[in-house]
PDB file of C-alpha atoms in Angstrom:
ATOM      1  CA  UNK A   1      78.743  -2.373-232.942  1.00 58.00           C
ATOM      2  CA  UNK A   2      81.527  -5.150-233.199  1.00 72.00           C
ATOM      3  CA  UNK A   3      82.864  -3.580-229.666  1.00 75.00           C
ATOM      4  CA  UNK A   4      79.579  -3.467-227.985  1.00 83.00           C
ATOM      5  CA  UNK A   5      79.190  -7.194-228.903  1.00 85.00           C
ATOM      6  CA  UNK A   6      82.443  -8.090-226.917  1.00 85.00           C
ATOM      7  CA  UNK A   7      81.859  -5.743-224.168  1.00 85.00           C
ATOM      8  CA  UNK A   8      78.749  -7.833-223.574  1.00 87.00           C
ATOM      9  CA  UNK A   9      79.818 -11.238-223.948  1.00 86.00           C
ATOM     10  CA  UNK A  10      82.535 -10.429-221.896  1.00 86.00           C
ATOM     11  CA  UNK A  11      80.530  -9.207-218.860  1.00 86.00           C
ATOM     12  CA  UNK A  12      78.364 -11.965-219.629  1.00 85.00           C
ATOM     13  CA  UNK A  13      81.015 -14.496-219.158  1.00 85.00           C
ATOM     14  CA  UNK A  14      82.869 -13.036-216.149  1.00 81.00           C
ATOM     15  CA  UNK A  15      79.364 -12.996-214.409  1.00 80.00           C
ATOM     16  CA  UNK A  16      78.778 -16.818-215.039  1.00 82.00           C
ATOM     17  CA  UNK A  17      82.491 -17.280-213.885  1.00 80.00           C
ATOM     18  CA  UNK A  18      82.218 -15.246-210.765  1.00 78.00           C
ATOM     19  CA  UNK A  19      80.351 -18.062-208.865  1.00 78.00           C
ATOM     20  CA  UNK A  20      83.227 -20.598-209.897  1.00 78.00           C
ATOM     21  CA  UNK A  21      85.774 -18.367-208.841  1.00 77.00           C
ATOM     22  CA  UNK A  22      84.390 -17.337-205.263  1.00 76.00           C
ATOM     23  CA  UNK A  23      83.975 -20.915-204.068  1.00 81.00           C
ATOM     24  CA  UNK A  24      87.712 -21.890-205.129  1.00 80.00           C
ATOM     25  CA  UNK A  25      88.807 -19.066-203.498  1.00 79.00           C
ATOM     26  CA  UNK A  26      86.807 -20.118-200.306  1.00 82.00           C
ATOM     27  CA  UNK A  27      88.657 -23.895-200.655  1.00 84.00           C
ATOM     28  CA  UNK A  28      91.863 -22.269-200.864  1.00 85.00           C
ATOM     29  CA  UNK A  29      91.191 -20.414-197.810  1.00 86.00           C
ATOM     30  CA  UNK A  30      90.120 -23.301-195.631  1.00 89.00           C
ATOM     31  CA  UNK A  31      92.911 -25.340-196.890  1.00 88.00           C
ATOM     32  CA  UNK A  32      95.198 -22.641-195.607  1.00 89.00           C
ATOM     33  CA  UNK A  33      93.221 -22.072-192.437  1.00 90.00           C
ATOM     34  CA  UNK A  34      93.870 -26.020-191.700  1.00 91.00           C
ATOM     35  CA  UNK A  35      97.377 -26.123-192.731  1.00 90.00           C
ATOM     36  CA  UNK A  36      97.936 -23.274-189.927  1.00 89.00           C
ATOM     37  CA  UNK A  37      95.765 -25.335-187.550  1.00 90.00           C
ATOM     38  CA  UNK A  38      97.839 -28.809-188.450  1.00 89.00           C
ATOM     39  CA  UNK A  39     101.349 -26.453-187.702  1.00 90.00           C
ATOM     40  CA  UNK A  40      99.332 -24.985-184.560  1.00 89.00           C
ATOM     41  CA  UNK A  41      98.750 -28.317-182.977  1.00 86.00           C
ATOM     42  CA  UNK A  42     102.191 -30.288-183.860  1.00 88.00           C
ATOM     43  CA  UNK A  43     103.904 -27.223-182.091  1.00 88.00           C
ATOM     44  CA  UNK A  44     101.626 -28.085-178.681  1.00 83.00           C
ATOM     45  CA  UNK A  45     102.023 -31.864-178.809  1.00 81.00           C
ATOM     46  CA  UNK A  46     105.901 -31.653-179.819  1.00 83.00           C
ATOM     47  CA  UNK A  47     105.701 -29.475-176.387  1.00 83.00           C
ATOM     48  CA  UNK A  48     103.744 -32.233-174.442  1.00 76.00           C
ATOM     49  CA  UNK A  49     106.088 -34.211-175.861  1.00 77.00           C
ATOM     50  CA  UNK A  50     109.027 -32.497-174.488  1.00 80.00           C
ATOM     51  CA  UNK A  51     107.759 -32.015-171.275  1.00 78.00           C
ATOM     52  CA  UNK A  52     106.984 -35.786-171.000  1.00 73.00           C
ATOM     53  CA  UNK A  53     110.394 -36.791-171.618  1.00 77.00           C
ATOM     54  CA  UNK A  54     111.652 -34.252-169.209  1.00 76.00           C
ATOM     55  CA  UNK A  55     109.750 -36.120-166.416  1.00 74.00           C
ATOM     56  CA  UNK A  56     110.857 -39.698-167.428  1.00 70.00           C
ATOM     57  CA  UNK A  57     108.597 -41.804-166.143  1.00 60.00           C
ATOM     58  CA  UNK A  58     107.641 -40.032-163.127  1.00 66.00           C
ATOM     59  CA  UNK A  59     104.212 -40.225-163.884  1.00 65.00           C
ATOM     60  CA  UNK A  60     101.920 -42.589-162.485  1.00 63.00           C
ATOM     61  CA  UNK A  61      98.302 -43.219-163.688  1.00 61.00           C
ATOM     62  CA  UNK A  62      95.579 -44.740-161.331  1.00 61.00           C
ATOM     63  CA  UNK A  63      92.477 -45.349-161.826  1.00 65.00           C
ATOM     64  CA  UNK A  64      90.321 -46.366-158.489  1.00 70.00           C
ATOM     65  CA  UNK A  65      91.378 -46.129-154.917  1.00 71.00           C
ATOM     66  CA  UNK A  66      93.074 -49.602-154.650  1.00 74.00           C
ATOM     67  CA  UNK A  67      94.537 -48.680-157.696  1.00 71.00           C
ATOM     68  CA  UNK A  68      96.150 -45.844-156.004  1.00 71.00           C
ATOM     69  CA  UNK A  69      97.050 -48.374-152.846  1.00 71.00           C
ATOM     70  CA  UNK A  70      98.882 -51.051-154.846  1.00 73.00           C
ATOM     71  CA  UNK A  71     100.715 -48.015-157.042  1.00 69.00           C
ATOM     72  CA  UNK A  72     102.180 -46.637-153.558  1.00 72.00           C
ATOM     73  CA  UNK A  73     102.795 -50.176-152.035  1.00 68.00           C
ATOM     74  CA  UNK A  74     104.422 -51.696-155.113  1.00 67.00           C
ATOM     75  CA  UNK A  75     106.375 -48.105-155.505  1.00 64.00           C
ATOM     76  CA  UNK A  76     106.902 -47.411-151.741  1.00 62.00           C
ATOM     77  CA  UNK A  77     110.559 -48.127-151.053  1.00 49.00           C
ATOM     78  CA  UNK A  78     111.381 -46.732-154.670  1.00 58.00           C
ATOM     79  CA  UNK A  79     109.817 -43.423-155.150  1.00 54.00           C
ATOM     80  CA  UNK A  80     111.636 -40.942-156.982  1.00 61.00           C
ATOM     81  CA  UNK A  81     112.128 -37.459-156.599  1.00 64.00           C
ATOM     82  CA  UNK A  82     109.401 -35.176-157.688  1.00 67.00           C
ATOM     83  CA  UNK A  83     107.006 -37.857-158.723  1.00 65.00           C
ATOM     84  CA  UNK A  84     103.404 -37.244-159.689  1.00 63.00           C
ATOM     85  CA  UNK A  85     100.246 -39.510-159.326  1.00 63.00           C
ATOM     86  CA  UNK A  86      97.534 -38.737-161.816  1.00 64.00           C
ATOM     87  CA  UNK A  87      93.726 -40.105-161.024  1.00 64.00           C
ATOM     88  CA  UNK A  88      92.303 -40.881-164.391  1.00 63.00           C
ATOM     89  CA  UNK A  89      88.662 -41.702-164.219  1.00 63.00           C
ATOM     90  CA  UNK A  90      86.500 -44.201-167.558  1.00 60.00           C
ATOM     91  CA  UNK A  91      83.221 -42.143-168.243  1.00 60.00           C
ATOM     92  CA  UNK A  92      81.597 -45.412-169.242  1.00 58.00           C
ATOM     93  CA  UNK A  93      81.781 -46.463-164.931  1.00 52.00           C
ATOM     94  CA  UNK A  94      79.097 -43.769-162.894  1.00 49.00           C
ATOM     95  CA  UNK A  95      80.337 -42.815-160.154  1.00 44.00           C
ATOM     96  CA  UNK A  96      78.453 -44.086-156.528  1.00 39.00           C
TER      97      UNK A  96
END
């Protein structure tokens, strides 16, 4: 009778801890699933990173056309080799 008892209580107690269980076991998982992510995007920005110094400063931002006219007459005489010009455009301004 005294073994009954236990078996009881003791299915009775692993039921009510099942729920507790399963959602740390869910937390764990994300918290792995982000620590992948984190390593996942330091390994593309430490590329971007190295690809930007590799081009030292031969990238040029502009941002309207006369942007793009006083970038070429203020860099005319000194452009480098292999040199790239990069329209950037602000969502906030529509476009005419």
């Amino acid at each position: 009778m005294n073994g009954k008892r236990f078996y009881f209580w003791f299915l009775i107690s692993a039921l009510l801890f099942l729920p507790i269980c399963n959602s740390f076991l869910v937390n764990i998982q994300k918290l792995l699933l982000s620590v992948n992510e984190n390593k996942r995007y330091r390994q593309i920005l430490g590329t971007l990173n190295d690809e930007n110094i590799k081009l030292s400063n031969k990238v040029r931002y502009y941002q309207t056309e006369n942007g793009i006219k006083t970038l070429i007459r203020d860099r005319l005489n000194k452009v480098e080799k292999d040199e790239v010009l990069i329209k950037i455009q602000n969502k906030n301004i529509k476009s005419q």
